[in-house]
Tab-separated table of C-alpha atoms in Angstrom:
chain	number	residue	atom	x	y	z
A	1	UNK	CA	68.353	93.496	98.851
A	2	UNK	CA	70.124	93.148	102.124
A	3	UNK	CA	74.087	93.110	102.930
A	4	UNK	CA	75.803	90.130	100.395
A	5	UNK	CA	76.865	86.732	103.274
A	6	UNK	CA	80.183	87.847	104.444
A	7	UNK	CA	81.915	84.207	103.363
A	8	UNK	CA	85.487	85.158	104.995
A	9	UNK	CA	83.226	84.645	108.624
A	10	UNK	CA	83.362	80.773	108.693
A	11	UNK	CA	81.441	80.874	111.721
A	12	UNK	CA	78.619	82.552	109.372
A	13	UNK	CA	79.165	80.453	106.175
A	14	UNK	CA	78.670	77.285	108.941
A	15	UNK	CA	75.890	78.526	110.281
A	16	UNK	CA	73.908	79.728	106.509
A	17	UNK	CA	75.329	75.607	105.542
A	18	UNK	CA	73.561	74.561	108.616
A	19	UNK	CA	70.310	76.241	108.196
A	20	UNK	CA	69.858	75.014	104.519
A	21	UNK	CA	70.580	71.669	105.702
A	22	UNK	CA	68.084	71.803	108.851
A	23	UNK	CA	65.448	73.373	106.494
A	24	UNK	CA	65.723	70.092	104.189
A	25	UNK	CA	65.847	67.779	106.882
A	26	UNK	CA	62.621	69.380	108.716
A	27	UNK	CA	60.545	69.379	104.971
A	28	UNK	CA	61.649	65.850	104.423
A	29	UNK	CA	59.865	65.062	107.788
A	30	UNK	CA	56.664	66.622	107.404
A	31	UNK	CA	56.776	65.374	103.605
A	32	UNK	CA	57.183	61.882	105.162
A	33	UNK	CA	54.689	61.706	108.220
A	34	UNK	CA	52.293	64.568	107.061
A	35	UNK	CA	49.863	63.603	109.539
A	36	UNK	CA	51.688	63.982	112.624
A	37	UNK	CA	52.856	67.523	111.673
A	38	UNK	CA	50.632	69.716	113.958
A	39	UNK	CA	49.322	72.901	111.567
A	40	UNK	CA	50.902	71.481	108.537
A	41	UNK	CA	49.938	73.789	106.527
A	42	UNK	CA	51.134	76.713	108.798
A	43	UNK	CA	54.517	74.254	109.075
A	44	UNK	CA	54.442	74.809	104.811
A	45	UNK	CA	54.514	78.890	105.421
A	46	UNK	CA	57.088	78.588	108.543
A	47	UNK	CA	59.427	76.649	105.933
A	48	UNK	CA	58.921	79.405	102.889
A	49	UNK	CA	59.736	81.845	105.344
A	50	UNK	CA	62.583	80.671	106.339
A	51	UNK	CA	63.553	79.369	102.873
A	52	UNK	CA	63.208	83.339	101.454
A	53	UNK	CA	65.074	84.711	104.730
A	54	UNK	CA	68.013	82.488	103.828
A	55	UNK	CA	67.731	83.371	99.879
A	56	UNK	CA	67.676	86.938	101.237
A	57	UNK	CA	71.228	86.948	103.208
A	58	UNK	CA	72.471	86.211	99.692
A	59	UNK	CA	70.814	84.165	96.696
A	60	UNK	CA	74.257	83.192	95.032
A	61	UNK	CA	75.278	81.676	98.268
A	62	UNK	CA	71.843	80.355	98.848
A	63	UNK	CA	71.467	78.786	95.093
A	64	UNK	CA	75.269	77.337	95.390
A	65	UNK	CA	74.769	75.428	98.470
A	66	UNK	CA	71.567	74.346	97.584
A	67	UNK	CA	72.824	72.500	94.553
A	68	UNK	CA	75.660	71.448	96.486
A	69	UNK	CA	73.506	69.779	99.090
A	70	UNK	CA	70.896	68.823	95.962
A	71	UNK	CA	73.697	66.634	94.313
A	72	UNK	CA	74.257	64.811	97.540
A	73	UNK	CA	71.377	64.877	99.962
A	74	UNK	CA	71.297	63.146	103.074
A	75	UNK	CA	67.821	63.660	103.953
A	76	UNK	CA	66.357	61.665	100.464
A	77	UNK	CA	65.853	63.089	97.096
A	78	UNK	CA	61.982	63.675	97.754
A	79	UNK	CA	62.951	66.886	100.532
A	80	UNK	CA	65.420	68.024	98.155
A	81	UNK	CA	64.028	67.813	94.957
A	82	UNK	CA	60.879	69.650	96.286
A	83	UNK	CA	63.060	72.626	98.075
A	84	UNK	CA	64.865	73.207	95.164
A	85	UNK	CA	61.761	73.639	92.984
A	86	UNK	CA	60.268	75.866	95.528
A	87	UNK	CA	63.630	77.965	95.417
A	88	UNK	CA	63.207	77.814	91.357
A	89	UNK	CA	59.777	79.046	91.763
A	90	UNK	CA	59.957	81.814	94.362
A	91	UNK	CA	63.197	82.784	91.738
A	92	UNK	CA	60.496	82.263	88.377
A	93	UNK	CA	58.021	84.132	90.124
A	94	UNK	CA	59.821	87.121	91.000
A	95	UNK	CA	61.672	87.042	87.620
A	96	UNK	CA	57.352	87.203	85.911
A	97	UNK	CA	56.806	89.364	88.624
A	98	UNK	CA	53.554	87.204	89.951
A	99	UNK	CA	51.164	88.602	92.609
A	100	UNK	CA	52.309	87.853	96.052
A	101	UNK	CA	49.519	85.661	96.356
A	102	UNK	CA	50.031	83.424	93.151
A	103	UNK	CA	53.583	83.315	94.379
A	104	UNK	CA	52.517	82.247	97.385
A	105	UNK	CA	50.001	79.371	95.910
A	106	UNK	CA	52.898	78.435	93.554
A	107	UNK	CA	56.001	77.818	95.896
A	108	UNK	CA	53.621	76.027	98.766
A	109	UNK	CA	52.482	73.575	95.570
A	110	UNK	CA	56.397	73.087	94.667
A	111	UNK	CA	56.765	72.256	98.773
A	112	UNK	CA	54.176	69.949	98.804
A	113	UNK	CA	53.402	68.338	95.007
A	114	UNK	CA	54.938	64.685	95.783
A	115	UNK	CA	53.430	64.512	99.254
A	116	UNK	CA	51.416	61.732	98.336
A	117	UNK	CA	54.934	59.403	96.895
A	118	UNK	CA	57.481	61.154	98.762
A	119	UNK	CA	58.728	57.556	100.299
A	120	UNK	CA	58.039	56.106	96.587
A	121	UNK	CA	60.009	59.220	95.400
A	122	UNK	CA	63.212	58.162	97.406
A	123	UNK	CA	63.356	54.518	96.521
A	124	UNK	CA	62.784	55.455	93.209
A	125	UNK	CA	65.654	57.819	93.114
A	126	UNK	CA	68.110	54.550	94.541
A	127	UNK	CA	66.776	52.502	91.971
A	128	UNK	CA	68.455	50.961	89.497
A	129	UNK	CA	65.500	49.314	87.216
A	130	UNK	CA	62.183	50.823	85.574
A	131	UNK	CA	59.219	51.708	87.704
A	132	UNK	CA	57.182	48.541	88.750
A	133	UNK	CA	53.654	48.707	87.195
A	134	UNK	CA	52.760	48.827	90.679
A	135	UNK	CA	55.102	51.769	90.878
A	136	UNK	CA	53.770	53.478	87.738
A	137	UNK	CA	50.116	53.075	89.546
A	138	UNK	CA	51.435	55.340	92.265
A	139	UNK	CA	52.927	57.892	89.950
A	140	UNK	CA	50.359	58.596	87.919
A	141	UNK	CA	47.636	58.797	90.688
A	142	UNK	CA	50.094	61.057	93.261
A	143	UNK	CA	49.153	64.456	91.321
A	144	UNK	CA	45.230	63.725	92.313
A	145	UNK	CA	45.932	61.832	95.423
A	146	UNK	CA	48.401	64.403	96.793
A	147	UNK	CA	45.648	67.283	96.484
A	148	UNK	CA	43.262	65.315	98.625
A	149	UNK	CA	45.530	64.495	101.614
A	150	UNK	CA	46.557	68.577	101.545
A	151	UNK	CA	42.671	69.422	101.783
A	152	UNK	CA	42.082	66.729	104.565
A	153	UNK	CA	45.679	68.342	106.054
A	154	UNK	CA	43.801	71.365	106.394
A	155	UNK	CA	45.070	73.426	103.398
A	156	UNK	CA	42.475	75.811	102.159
A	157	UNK	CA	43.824	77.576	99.259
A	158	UNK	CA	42.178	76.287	96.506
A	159	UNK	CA	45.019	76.945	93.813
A	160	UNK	CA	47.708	75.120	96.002
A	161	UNK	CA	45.254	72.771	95.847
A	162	UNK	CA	44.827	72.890	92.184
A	163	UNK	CA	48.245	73.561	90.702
A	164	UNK	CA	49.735	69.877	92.798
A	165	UNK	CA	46.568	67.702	91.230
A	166	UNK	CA	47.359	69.372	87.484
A	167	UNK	CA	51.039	69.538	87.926
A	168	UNK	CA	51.349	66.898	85.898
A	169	UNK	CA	48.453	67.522	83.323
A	170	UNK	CA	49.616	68.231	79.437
A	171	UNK	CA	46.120	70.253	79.596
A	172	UNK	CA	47.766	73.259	81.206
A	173	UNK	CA	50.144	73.596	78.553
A	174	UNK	CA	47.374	73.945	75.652
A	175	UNK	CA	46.161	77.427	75.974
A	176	UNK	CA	47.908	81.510	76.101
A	177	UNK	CA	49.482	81.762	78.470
A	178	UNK	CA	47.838	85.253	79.733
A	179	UNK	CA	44.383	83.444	78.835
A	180	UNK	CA	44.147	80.871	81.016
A	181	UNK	CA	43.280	81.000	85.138
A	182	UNK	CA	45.988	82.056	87.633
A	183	UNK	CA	46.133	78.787	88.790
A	184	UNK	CA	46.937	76.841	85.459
A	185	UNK	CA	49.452	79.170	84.660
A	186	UNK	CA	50.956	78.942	88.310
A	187	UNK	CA	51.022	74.632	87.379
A	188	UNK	CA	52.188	75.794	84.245
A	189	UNK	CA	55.249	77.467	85.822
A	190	UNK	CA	55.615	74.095	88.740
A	191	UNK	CA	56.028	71.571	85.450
A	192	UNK	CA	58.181	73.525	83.706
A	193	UNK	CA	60.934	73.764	87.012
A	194	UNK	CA	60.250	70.251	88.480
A	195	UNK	CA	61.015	68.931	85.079
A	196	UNK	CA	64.547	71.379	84.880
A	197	UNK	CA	65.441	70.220	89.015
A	198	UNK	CA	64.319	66.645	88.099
A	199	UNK	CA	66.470	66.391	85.023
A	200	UNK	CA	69.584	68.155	87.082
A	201	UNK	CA	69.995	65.902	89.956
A	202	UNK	CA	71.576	62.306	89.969
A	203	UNK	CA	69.617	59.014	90.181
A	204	UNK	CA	70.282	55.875	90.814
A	205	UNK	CA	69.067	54.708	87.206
A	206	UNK	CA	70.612	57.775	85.647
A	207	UNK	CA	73.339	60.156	86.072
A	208	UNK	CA	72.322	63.915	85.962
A	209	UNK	CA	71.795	66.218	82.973
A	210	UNK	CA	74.097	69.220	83.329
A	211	UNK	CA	72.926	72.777	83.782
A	212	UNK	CA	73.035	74.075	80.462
A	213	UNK	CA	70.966	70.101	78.788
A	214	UNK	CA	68.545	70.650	81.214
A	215	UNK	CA	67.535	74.599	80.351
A	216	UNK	CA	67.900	73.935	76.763
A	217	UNK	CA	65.979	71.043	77.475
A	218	UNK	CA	62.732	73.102	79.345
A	219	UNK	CA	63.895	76.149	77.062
A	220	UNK	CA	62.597	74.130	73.453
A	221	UNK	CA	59.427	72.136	74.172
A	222	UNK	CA	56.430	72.567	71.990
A	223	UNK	CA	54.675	75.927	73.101
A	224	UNK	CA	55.934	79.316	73.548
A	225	UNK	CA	54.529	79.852	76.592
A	226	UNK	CA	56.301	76.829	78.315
A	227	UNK	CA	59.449	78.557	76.220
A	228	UNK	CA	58.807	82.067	78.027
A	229	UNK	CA	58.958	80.611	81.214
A	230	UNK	CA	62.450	78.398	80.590
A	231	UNK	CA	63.873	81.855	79.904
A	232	UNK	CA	62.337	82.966	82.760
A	233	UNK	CA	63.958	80.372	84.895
A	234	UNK	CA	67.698	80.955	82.878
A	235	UNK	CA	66.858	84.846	83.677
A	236	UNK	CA	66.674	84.469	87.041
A	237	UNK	CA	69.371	81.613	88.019
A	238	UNK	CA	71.896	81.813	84.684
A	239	UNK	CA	72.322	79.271	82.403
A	240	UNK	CA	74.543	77.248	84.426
A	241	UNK	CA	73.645	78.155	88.473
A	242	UNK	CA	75.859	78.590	91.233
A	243	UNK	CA	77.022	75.324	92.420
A	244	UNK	CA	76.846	73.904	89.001
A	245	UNK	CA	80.076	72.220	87.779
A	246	UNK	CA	81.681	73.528	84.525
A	247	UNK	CA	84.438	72.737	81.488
A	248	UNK	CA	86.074	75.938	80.487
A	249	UNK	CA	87.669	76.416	76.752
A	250	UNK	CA	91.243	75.534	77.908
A	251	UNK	CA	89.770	72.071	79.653
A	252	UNK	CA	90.127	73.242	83.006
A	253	UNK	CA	87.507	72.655	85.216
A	254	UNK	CA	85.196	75.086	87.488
A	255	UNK	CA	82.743	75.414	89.694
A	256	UNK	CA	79.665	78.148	89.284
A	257	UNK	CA	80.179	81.093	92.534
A	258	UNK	CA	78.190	83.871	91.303
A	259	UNK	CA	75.793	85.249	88.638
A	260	UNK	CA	76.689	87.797	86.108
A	261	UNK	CA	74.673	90.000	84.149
A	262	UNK	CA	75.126	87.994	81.262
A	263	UNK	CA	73.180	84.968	81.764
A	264	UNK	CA	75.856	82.503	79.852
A	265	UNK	CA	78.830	84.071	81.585
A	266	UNK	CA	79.198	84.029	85.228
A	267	UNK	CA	81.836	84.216	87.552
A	268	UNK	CA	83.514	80.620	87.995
A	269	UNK	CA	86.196	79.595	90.948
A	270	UNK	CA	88.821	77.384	88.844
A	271	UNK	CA	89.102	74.515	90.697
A	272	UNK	CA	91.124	71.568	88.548
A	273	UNK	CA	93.818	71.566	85.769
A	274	UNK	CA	93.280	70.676	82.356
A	275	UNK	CA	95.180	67.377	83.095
A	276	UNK	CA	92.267	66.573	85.943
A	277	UNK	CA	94.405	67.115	88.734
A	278	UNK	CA	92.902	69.606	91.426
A	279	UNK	CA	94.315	73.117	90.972
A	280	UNK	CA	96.311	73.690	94.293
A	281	UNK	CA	95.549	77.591	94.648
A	282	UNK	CA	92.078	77.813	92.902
A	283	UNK	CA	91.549	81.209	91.523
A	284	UNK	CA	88.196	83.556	91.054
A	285	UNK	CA	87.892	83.970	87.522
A	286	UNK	CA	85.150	86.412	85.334
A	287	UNK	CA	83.474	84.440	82.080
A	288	UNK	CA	82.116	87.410	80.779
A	289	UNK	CA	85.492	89.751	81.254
A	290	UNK	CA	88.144	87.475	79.672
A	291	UNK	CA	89.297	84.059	78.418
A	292	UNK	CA	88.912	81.081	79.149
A	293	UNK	CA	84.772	80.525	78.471
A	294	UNK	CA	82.568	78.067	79.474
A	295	UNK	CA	82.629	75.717	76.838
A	296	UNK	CA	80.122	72.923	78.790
A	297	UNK	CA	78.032	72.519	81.871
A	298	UNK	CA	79.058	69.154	83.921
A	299	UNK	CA	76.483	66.923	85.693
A	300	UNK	CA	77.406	66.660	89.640
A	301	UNK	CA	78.265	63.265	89.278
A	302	UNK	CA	81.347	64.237	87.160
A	303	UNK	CA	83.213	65.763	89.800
A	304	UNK	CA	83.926	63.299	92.515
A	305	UNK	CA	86.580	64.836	94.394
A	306	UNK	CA	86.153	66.892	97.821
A	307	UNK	CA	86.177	70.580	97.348
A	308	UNK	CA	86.499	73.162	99.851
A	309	UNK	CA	83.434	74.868	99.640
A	310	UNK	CA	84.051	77.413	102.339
A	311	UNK	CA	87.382	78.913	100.391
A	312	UNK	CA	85.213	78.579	97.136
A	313	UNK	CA	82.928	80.625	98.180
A	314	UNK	CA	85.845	83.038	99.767
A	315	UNK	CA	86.849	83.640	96.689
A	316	UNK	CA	83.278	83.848	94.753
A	317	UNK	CA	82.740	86.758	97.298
A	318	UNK	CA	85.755	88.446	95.393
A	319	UNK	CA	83.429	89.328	92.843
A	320	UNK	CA	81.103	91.619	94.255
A	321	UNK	CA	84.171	93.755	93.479
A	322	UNK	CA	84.269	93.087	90.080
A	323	UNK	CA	80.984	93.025	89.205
């Protein structure tokens, strides 16, 4: 693993914040106008380049300001949602230790699995009432529909191709997991983390499920191969994941900087009093080493305020120390 981001360089923290946020803005335009993207596909493997270059400088930084940026897009939901699932995945896939090629397959299908709704997607998200039947047409149909406009895009891997049309499809959850081919497991893997991404970030019709609802959430469906791979997911970005908001046993509130070894107990930047003021000097703080604990995960919506993400992060970088 290369060098951890040196956060005290704000020059460097600006410029990893500014690469995220360029990456999501250039997805959300090839999601939205697929067919004037010369070489889309190729434009797909440009973007998980880049996305695992930036994961590589340092994945706690990486996973915090993608949540961050997650729980208020500017781009639409559709970009964001589907870079944080292909983050998840790449993360899953590593964590099951997946040929490079089903890796591959898998975090292009997370990229690309809405391409067929990704305007639907965003109105959606900024809507207040049900789905239109009209709406729920679209829905159902994009899994199928989506799979067809990659293969006349140009995309010739056949399990991409497969795991966005089944993404969907209660069929791939039916047999072992081991038993079944590569690329039902892969779609297997791409429900499991769109439903955890979908569930964590904020819609108009719906606030949010926090970190720790969502994972148990994915973590206790009916099989125990869709079970393997929410503790797959919780393996590889912690119960509650950088960036994630959280209530600690003495009610004050924190914000998620780092992982830990301990899944349920990473380190936390304290960042408001128990009264729900903002803490003036916010201070690093080690779940697993001492009191307080996390007593609950908070959905993004619950924490309104401004924070200083650059000093947060300062501090998280504290515990490479301590670690």
């Amino acid at each position: 693993m290369s060098k951890p981001l040196d956060v005290r360089d704000e020059s460097e923290y600006e410029d990893l914040l500014g690469q995220w946020s360029d990456l999501e803005s250039g997805l959300g335009i090839i999601l939205a106008s697929p067919n004037s993207a010369q070489q889309f596909s190729h434009r797909v493997l440009q973007y998980d380049r880049w996305m695992q270059g930036l994961l590589q400088r340092d994945p706690d930084v990486g996973l915090y300001l993608l949540f961050q940026l997650a729980s208020n897009s500017p781009v639409g939901y559709s970009a964001s949602h589907a870079l944080v699932c292909a983050v998840l995945c790449h993360l899953v896939a590593n964590e099951l230790h997946l040929p490079q090629k089903e890796r591959n397959s898998l975090v292009h299908a997370a990229l690309t699995m809405n391409i067929a709704m990704t305007t639907l997607q965003d109105e959606l998200a900024g809507q207040a009432e049900k789905p239109t039947p009209t709406q729920q047409d679209a829905i159902r149909a994009h899994p199928i529909k989506g799979a067809m406009m990659l293969a006349n895009l140009g995309v010739g891997d056949d399990d991409w191709l497969d795991i966005v049309s089944s993404h969907h499809d209660d069929a791939v959850d039916k047999d072992d997991f081991n038993a079944v081919p590569a690329s039902v497991r892969m779609a297997r893997i791409l429900k499991v983390v769109d439903r955890y991404a979908a569930m964590i970030s904020p819609r108009k019709s719906r606030a949010g499920r926090s970190a720790i609802e969502s994972a148990r959430s994915v973590m206790t469906r009916s099989s125990s191969s869709v079970d393997a791979i929410g503790q797959a997911l919780v393996r590889a970005v912690g119960l509650c994941p950088p960036g994630t908001y959280v209530r600690l046993d003495n009610d004050e509130l924190g914000v998620v900087v780092r992982r830990s070894a301990k899944s349920n107990q990473p380190f936390v930047v304290v960042v408001g009093k128990p009264g729900g003021e903002l803490e003036n000097n916010p201070r690093l703080h080690s779940t697993a080493e001492s009191y307080p604990r996390i007593r609950s995960a908070l959905p993004s919506s619950a924490v309104r305020a401004p924070l200083n993400h650059f000093y947060i992060l300062q501090l998280g970088s504290q515990a490479l120390a301590m670690a």
